[in-house]
Coordinates of C-alpha atoms and ligand atoms in Angstrom, one line a residue:
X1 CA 22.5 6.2 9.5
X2 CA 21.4 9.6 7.8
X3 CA 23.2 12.8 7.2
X4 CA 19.8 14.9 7.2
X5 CA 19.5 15.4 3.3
X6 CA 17.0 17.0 2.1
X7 CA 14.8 15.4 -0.5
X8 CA 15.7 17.4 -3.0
X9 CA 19.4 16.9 -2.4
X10 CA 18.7 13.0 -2.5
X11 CA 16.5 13.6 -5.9
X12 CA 19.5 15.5 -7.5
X13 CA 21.7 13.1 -6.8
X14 CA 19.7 10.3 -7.9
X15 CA 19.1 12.1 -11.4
X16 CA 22.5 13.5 -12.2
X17 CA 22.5 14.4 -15.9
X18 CA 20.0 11.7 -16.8
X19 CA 17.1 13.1 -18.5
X20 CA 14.7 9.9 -17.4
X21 CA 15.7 10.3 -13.7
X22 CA 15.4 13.9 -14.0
X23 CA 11.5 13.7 -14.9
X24 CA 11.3 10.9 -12.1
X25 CA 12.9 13.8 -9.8
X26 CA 10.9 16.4 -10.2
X27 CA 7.8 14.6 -10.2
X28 CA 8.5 12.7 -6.5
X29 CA 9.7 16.4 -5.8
X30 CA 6.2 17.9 -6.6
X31 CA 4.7 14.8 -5.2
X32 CA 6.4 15.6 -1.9
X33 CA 5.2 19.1 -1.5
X34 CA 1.5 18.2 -2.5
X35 CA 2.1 15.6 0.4
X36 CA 2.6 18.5 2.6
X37 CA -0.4 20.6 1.8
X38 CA -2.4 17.4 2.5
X39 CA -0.1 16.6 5.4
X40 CA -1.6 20.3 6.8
X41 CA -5.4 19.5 5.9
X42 CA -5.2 16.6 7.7
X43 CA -3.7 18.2 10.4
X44 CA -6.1 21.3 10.7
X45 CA -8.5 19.0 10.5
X46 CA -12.3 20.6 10.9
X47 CA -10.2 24.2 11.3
X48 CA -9.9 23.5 7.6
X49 CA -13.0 22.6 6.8
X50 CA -12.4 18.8 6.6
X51 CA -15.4 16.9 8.1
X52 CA -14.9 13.1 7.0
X53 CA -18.2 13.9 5.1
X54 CA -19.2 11.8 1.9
X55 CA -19.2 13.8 -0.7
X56 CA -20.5 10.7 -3.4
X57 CA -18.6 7.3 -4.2
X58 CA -15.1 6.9 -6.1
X59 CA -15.3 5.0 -9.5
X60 CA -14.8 1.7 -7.2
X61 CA -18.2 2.5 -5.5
X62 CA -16.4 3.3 -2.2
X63 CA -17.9 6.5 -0.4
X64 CA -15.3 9.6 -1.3
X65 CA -14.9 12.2 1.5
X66 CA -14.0 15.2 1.5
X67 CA -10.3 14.8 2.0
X68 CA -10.6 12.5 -0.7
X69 CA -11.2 15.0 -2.8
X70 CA -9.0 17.5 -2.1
X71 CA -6.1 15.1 -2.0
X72 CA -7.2 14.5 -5.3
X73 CA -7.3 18.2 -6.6
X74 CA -4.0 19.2 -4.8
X75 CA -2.1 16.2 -6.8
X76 CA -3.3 17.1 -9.9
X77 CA -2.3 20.7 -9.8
X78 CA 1.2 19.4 -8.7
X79 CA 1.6 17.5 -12.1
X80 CA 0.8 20.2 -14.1
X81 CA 4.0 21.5 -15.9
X82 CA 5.8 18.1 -15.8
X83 CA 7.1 15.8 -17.9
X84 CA 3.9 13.4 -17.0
X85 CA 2.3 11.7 -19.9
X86 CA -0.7 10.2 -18.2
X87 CA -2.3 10.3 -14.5
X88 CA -4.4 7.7 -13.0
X89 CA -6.0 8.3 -9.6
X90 CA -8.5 6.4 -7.7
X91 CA -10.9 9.1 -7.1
X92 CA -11.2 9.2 -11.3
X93 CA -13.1 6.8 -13.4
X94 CA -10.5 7.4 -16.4
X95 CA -7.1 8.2 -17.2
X96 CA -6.0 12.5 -17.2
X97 CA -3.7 12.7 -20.5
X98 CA -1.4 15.8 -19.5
X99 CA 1.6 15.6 -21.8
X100 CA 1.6 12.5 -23.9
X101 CA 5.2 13.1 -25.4
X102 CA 6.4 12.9 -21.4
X103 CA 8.3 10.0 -20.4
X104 CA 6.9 8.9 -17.6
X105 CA 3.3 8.5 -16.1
X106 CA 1.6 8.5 -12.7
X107 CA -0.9 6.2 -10.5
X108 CA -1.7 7.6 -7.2
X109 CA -4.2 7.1 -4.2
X110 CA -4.7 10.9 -3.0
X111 CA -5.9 9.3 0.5
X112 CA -5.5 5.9 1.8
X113 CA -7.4 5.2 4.9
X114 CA -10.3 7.2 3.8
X115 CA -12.9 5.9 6.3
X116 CA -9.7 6.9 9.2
X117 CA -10.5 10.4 8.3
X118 CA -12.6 12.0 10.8
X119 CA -11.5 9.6 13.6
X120 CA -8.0 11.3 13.6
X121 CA -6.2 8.1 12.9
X122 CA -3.2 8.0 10.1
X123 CA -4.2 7.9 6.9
X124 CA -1.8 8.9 3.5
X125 CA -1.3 9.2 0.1
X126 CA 0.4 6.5 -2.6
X127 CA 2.8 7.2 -5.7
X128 CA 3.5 5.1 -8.5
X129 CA 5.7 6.2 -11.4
X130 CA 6.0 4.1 -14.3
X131 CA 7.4 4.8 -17.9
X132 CA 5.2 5.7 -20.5
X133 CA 4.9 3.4 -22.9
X134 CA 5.2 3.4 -27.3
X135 CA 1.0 3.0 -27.2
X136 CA 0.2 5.0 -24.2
X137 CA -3.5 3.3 -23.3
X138 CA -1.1 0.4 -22.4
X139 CA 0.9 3.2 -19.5
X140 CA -1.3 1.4 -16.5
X141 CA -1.3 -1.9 -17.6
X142 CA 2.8 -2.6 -17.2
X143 CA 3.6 -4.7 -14.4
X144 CA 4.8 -4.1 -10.9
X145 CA 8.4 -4.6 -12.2
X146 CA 7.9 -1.9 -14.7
X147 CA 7.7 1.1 -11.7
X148 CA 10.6 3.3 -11.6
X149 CA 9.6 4.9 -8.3
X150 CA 6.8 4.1 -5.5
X151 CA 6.4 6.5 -2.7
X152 CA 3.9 6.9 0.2
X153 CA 3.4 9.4 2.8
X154 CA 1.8 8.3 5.8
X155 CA 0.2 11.8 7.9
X156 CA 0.6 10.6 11.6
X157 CA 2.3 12.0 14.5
X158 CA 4.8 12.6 11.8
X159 CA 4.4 13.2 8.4
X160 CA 6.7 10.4 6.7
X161 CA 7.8 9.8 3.0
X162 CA 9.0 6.8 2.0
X163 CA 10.6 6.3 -1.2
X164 CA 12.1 3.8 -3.3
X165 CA 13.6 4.7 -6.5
X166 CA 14.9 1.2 -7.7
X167 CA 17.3 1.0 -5.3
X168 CA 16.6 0.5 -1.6
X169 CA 14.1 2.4 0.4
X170 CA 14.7 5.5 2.4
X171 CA 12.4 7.4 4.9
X172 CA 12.9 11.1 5.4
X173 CA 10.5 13.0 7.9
X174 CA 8.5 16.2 7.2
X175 CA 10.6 18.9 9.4
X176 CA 8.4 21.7 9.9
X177 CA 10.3 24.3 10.7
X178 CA 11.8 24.2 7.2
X179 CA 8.9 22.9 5.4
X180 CA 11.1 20.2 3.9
X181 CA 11.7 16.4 4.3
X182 CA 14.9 15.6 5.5
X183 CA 15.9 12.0 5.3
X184 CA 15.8 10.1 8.9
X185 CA 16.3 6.3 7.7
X186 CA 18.4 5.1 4.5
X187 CA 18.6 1.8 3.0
X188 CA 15.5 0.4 5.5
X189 CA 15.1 -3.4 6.0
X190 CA 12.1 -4.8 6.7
X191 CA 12.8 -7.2 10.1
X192 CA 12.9 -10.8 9.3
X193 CA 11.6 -12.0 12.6
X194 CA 8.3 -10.1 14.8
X195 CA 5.7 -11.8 15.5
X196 CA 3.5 -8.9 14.6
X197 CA -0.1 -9.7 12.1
X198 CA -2.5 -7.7 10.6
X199 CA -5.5 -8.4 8.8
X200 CA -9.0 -7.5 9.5
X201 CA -10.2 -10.4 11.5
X202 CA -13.9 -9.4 11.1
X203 CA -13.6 -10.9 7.8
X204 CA -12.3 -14.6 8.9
X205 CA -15.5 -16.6 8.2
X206 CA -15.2 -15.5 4.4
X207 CA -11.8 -16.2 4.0
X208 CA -10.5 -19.1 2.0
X209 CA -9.0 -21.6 3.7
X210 CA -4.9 -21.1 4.0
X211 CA -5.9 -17.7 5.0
X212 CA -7.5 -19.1 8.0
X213 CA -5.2 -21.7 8.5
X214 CA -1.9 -19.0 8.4
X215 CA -3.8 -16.8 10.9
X216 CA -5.6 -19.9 13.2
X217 CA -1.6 -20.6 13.2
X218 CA -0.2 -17.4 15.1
X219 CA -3.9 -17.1 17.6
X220 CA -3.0 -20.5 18.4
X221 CA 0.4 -18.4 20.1
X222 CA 2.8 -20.7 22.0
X223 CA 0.1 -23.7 22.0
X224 CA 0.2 -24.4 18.2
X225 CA 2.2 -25.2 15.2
X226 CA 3.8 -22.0 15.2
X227 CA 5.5 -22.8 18.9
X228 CA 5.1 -18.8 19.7
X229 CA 2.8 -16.1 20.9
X230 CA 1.5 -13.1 18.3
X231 CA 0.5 -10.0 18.5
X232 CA -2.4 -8.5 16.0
X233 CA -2.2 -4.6 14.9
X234 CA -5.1 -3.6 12.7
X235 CA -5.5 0.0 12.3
X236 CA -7.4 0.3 8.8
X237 CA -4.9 2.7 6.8
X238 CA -2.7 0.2 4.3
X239 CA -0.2 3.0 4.5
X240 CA 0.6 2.8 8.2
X241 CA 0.6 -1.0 8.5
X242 CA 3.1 -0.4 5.8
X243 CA 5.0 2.1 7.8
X244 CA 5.1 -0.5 10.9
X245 CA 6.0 -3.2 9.0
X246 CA 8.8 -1.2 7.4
X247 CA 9.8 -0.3 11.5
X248 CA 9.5 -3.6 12.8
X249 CA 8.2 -5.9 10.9
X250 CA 5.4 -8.1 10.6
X251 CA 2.7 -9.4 8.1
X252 CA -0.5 -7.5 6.7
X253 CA -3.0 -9.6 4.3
X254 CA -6.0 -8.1 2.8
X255 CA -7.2 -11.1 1.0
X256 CA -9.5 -12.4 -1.4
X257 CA -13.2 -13.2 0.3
X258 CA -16.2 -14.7 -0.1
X259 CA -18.7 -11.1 0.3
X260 CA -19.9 -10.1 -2.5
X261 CA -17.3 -7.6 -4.5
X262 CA -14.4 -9.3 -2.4
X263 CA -13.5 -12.0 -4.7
X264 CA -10.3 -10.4 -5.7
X265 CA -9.8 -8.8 -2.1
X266 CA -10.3 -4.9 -2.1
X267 CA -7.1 -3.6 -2.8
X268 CA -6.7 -2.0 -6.1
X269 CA -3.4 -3.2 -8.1
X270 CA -2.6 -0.2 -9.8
X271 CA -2.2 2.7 -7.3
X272 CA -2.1 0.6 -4.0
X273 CA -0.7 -3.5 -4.3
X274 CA 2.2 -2.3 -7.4
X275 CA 3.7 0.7 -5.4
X276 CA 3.4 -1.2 -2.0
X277 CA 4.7 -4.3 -3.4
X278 CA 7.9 -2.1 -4.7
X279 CA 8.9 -1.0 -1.6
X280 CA 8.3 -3.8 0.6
X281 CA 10.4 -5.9 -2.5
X282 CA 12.9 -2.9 -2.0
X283 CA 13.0 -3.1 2.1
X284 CA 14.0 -6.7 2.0
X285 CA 10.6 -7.7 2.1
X286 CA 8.0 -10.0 0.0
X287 CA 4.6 -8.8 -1.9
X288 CA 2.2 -11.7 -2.8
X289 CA -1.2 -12.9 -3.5
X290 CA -1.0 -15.9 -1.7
X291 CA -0.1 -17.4 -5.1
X292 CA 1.3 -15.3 -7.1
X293 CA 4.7 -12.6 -6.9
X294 CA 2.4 -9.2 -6.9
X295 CA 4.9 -7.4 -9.2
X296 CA 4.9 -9.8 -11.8
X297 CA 1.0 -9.3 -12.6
X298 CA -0.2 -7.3 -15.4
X299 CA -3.3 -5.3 -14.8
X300 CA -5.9 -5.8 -17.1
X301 CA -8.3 -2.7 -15.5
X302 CA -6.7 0.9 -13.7
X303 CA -9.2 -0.1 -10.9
X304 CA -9.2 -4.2 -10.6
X305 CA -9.1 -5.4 -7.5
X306 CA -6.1 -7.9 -5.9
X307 CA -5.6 -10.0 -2.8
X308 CA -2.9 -8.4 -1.2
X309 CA -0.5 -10.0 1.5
X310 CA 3.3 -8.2 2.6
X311 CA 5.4 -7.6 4.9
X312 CA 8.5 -9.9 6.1
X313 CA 10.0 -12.1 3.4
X314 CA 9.6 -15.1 5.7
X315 CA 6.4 -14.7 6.7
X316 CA 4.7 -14.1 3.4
X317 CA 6.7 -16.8 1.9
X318 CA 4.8 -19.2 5.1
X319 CA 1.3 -17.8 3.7
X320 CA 2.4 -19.1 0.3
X321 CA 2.9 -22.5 1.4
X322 CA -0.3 -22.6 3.0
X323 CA -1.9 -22.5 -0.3
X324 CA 0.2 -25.4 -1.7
X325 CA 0.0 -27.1 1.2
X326 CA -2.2 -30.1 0.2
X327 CA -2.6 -30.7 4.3
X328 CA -4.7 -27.0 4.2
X329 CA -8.0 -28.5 3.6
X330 CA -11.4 -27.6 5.3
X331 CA -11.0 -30.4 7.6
X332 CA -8.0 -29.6 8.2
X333 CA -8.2 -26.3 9.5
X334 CA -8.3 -25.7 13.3
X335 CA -10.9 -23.6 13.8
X336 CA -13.8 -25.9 11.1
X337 CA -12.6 -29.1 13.0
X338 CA -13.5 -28.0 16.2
X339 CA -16.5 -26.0 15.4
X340 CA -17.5 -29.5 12.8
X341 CA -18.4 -26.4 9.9
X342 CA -17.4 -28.9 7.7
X343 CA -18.9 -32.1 9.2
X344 CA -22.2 -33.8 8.2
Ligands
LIG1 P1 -9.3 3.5 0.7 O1 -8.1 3.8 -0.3 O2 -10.6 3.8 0.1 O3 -9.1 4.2 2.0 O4 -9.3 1.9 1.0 C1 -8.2 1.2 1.3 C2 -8.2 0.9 2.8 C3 -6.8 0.4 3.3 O5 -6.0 1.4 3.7 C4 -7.2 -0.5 4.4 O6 -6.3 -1.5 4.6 C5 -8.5 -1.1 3.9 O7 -9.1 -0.2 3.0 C6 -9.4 -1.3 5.1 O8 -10.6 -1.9 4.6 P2 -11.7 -2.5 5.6 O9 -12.4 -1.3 6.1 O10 -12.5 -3.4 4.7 O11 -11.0 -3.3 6.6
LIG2 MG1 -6.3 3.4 -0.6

């Protein structure tokens, strides 16, 4: 259980007299309260002058909102001051040099769930911190296992931050009458057994194979392989599938497709997959490709794209065995039999 720490008290004692953990500190800590401007934007809503508008497209081509923006401008002038060596962001083509003596650097997503924005659904913002390294164009190109600290904030009914500095995962929740997070969950596990899925099933016919055989696998419920029923949560925010999955567990795959720009999924590795993949790692739980450990790959561009599947350890480790599987072929697959895709 907790005993209502603040974050601040839980940075301290995380950092102690250790200069490196100090920086980390402070910069979740000015993280934390640039969550909570955004947390009251959201919030406010069209009272603040949020509209969902497009406002032009992000460096990955995707439409960027309003929010998007201002998520964007409120973390920057957080980091200014700190011991942050270079800042990568989605809504920016390139990397912000601040302090390039600093220790450490950051990757964030200022608003996850961008296209949630003006439906008043959950959307958030993602942290990664990562040490800088001796050549510092090389600071976003370290992998997963590099990250000292990955931290999101989901703005829902309440306004969560989950953190993991290395060692476990705790929630706190935003208490408003003291403008503070106070720690609600410590040490989270990510439950080993709900029969929980999300994915967008819009996408299925351009899925490859073991994708669609995992997923023809739980709609087939009690009737199939699986021997039970499922039940399929999609709500379009990575963030608070995250937070779900961190509750109760569960499975979320954005995977590689066949559409056009989808080859590598839509994810982006940097600033999304790595800090996600930390925590869920942290909680107990498993990050993959479908063939590959997510934290073990080492970006190659701040914005590339990667198939992204988390969530229980169990159940990602079933996804990886459907593409080893040499039984997971076209003709194979549940849904192509029947419907004879596949047959001449
Ligand atoms: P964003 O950071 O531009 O909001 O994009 C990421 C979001 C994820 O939160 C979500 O899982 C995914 O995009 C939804 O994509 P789609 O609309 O293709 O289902
Ligand atoms: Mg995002």
């Amino acid at each position: 259980m907790t005993n209502g720490l603040t974050l601040r008290q839980q940075l301290d004692r995380y950092a102690g007299p250790d200069s490196l953990r100090r920086a980390v500190a402070d910069v979740v800590a000015a993280f934390a309260e640039a969550a909570i401007a955004i947390a009251d934007l959201t919030g406010r809503g069209a009272l603040a002058g949020i509209t969902g508008q497009v406002q032009g497209r992000n460096p990955d081509g995707d439409m960027q909102k309003d929010l998007d923006v201002r998520a964007d401008q409120i973390i920057r002038a957080s980091m200014k001051g700190l011991p942050v060596a270079a800042l990568a962001s989605e809504e920016a083509i390139d990397v912000d040099i601040l302090d390039p003596s600093a220790p450490i650097s950051v990757a964030v997503d200022p608003l996850d769930g961008s296209s949630n924005i003006n439906t008043n659904m959950t959307v958030g913002t993602i942290l990664s911190i990562v040490p800088t390294p001796a050549d510092i164009r090389a600071t976003f190109m370290q992998p997963g296992t590099a990250q000292l600290a990955a931290c999101f904030v989901v703005y829902g009914p309440q306004t969560a931050l989950i953190l993991t500095l290395g060692d476990g995962v705790d929630v706190f929740t935003l208490d408003r009458d003291t403008g503070s997070f106070r720690l609600t969950a410590a040490t989270v596990k990510i439950p080993a057994d709900t029969a929980e899925f999300a994915i967008n099933m819009s996408n299925r016919r351009h899925w490859e194979i073991p994708v669609q055989a995992y997923i023809d696998d739980c709609m087939a419920g009690v009737d199939g392989e699986r021997g039970r029923d499922f039940n399929m949560r999609w709500i379009g925010s990575m963030v608070a599938e995250a937070f779900r999955i961190l509750t109760r567990g569960g499975i979320f795959l954005y995977p590689a497709d066949a559409r056009e720009g989808y080859g590598e999924g839509r994810l982006r590795l940097v600033y999304e997959a790595q800090p996600m993949a930390f925590i869920m790692e942290q909680a107990d739980g498993a990050a993959s490709t479908g063939r590959t450990r997510l934290m073990e790959i080492a970006p190659k561009a701040l914005h590339q794209r990667v198939p992204l599947v988390m969530g229980s350890r169990d159940k990602v480790r079933r996804l990886e065995r459907m593409y080893t599987n040499p039984n997971v072929k076209p003709e194979n697959a549940p849904l192509f039999s029947h419907r004879g895709l596949f047959r001449i």
